[in-house]
CSV table of C-alpha atoms in Angstrom, one decimal:
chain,number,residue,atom,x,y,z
A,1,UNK,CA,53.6,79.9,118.0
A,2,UNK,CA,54.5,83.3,118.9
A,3,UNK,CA,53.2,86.4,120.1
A,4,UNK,CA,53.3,89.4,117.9
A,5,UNK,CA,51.9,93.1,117.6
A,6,UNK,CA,49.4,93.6,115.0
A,7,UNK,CA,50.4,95.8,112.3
A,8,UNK,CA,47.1,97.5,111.2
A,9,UNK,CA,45.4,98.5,114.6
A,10,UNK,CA,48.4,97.7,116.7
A,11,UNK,CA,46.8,95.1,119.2
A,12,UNK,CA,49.6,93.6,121.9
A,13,UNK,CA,50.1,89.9,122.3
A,14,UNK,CA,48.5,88.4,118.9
A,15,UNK,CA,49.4,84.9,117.9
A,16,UNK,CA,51.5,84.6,114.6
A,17,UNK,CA,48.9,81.4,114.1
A,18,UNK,CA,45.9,83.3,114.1
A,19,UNK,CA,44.0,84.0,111.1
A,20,UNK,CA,42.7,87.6,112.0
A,21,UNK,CA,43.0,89.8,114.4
A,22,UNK,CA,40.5,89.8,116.9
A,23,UNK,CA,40.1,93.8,117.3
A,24,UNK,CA,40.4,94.3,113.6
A,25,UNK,CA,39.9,91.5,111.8
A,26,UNK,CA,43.5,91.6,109.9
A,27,UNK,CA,44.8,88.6,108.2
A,28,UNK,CA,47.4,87.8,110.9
A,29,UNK,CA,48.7,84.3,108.8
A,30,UNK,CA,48.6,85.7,105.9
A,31,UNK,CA,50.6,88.4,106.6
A,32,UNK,CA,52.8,86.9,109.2
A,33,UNK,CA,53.3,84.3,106.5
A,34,UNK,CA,54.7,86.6,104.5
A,35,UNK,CA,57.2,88.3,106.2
A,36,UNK,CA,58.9,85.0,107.1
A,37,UNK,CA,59.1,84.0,103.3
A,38,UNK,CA,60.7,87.3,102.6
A,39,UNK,CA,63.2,87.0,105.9
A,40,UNK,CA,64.1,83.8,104.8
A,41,UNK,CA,64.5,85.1,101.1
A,42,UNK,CA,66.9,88.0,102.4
A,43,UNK,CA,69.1,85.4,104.8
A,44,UNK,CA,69.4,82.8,101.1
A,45,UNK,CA,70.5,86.4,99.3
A,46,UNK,CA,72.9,87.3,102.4
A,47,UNK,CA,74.0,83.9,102.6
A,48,UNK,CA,74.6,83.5,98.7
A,49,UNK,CA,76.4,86.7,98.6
A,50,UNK,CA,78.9,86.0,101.6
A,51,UNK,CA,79.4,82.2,99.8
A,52,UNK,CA,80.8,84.5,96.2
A,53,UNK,CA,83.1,87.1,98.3
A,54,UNK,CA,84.6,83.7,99.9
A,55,UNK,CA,84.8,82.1,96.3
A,56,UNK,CA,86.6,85.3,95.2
A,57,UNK,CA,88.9,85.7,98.5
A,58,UNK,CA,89.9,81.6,98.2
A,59,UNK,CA,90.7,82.0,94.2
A,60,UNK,CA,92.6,85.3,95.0
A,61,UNK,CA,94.5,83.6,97.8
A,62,UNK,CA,95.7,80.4,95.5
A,63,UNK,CA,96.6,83.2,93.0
A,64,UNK,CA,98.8,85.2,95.3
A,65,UNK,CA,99.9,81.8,96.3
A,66,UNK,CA,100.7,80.5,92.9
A,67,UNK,CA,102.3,83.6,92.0
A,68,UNK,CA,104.7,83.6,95.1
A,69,UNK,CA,105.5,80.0,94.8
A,70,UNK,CA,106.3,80.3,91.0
A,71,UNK,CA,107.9,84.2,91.1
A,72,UNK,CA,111.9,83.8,90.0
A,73,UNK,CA,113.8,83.0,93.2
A,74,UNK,CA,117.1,83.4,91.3
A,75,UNK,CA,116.0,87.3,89.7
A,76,UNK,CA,117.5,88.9,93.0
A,77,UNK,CA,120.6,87.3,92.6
A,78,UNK,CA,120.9,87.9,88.8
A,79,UNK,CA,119.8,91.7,88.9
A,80,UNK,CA,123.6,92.4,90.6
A,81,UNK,CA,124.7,91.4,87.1
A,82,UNK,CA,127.1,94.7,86.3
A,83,UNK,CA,127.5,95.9,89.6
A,84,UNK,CA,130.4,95.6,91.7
A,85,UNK,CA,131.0,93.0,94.1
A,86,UNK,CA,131.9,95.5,96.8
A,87,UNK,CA,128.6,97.5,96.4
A,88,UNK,CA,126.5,94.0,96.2
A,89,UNK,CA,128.5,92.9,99.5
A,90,UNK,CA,127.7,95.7,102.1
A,91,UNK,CA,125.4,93.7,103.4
A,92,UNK,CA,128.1,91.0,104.0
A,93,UNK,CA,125.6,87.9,103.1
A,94,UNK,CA,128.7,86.8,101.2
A,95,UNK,CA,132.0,85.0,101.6
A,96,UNK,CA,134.6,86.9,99.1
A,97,UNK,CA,136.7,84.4,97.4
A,98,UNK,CA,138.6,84.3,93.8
A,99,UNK,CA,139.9,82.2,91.5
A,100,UNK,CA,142.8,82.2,88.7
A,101,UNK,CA,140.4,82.8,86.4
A,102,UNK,CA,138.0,85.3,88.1
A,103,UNK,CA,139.3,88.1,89.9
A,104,UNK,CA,136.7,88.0,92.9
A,105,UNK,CA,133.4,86.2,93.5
A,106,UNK,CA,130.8,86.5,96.2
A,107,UNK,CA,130.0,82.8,97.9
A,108,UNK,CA,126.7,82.0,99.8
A,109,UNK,CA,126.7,78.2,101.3
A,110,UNK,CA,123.1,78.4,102.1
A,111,UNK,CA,120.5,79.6,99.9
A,112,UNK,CA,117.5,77.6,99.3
A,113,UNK,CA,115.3,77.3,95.7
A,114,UNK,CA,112.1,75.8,95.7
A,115,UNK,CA,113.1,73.9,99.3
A,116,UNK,CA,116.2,72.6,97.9
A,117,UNK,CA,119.8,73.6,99.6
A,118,UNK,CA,122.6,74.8,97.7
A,119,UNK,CA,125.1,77.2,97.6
A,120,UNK,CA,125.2,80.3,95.0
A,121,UNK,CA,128.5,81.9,93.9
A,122,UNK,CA,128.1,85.4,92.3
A,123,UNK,CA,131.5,85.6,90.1
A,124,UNK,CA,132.8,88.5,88.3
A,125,UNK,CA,133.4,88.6,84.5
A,126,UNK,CA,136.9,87.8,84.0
A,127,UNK,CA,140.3,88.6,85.8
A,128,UNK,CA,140.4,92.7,85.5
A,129,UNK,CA,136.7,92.7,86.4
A,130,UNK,CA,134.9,93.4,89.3
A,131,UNK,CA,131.4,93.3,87.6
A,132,UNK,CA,129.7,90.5,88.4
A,133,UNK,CA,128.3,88.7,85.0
A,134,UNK,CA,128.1,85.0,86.4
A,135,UNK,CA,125.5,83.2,89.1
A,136,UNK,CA,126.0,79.3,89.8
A,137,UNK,CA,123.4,77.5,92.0
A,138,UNK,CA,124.5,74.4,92.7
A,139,UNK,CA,122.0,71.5,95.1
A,140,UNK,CA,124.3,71.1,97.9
A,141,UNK,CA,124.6,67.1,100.0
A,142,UNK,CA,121.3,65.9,97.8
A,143,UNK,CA,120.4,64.2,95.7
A,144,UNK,CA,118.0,64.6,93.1
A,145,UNK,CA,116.0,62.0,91.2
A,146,UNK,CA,114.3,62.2,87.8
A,147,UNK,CA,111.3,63.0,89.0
A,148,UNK,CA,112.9,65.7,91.2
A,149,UNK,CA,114.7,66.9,88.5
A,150,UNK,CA,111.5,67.0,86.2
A,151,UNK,CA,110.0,68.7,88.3
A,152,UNK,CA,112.3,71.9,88.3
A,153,UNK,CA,112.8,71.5,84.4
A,154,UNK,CA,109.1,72.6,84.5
A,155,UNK,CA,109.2,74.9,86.9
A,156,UNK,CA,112.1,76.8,84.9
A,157,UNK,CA,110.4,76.3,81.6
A,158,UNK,CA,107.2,78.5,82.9
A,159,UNK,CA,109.8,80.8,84.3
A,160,UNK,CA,112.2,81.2,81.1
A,161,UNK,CA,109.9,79.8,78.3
A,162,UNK,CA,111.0,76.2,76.7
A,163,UNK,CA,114.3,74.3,77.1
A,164,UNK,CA,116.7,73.1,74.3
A,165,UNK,CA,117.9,69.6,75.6
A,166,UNK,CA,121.0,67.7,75.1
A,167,UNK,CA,123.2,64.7,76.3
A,168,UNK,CA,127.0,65.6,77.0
A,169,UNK,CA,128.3,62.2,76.7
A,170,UNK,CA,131.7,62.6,77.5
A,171,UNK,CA,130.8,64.3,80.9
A,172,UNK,CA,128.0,62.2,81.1
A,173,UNK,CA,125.8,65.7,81.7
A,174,UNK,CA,121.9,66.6,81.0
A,175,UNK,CA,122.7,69.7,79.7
A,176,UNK,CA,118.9,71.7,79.3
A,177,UNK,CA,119.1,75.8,78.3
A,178,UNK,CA,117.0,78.2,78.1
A,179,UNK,CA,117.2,81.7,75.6
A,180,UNK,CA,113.8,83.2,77.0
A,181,UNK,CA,116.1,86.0,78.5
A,182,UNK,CA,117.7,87.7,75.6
A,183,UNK,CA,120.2,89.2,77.5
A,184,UNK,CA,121.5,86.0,79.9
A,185,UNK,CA,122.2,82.4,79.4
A,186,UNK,CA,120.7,80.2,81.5
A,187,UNK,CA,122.2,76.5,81.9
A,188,UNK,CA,121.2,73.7,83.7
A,189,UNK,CA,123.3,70.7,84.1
A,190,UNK,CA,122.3,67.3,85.6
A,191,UNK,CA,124.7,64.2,86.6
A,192,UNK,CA,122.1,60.9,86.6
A,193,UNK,CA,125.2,58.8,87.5
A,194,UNK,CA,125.7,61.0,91.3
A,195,UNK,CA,122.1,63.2,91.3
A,196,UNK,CA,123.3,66.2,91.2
A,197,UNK,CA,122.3,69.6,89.9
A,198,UNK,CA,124.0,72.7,89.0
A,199,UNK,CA,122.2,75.7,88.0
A,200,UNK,CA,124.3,78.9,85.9
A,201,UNK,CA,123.5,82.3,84.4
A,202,UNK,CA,125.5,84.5,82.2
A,203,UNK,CA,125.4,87.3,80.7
A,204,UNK,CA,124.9,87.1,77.4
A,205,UNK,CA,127.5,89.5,75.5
């Protein structure tokens, strides 16, 4: 029980139980009644709202999360494609190393894709070229099952559109590519007999 204010004559100290008021002869239940439906009515509205703004914040959320999680973690490496490996070094992220076939190439020893370490090489097109045209990703000191390694295959394929798969038997090689990206080849190569993976993209000229 509790003690409220009249509303038509304004008497003090009226109970919420009584069925008129005693100055006026209001219906005190009735309205009192009333009033707490229609509070209670305005909490389920407030209440239902707030429950669809945190429906729409949580799918948001998983979205933003899905689409970080799944975003191309090699695209920033692969977007130096044509520009020199001084300019893409300023930074000095890189080791610069070359070989008798490539005239310079920028080495990283720790980059991680999708929680896996490796090491990434940026290598420039040929000899008499400092343009870069060549990334290699390679898992570094792990090894990678088949469920492991199934698991990136799809990954890649929602990234690059579906593989074209086939066995290298002389190097004993899972060899899966991908020709989503006009412009680049993208390779992936598998060993099942040591577990390892190696990752490339090339331009595609």
């Amino acid at each position: 029980m509790a003690l409220i204010k009249c509303p038509k004559c304004g008497r003090e100290n009226v109970s919420n139980s009584a069925e008129r008021c005693p100055s006026c002869g209001y219906n005190i239940k009735e309205y009192y009644d009333k009033s707490h439906e229609k509070d209670n009515e305005n909490k389920r509205i407030v209440l239902g709202i707030g429950i669809v703004i945190l429906v729409f914040a949580i799918l948001f959320l998983k979205k933003e999360s899905f689409t970080t999680h799944d975003a191309d973690p090699f695209k920033k490496y692969y977007s130096n494609f044509g520009k020199d490996i001084s300019t893409v070094n300023k930074s000095k992220k890189y080791i610069i190393s070359s070989t008798s076939d490539h005239k310079g190439m920028l080495v990283n020893n720790s980059v991680k894709i999708w929680n896996i370490d490796g090491k990434l090489l940026l290598v420039a097109n040929d000899q008499d070229d400092d343009e870069l045209g060549l990334l290699i990703w390679s898992a570094e000191n792990v090894e990678l099952d088949n469920t492991q390694l199934d698991h990136i295959i799809e990954k890649m394929d929602k990234l690059y559109g579906k593989n074209t798969y086939h066995y290298d038997i002389e190097n004993d090689l899972k060899v899966y590519d991908w020709d989503e990206l006009s412009n680049m080849k993208i390779e992936l190569f598998y060993r099942p007999c040591i577990k390892t993976m190696m990752i490339s993209f090339s331009t595609n000229e």
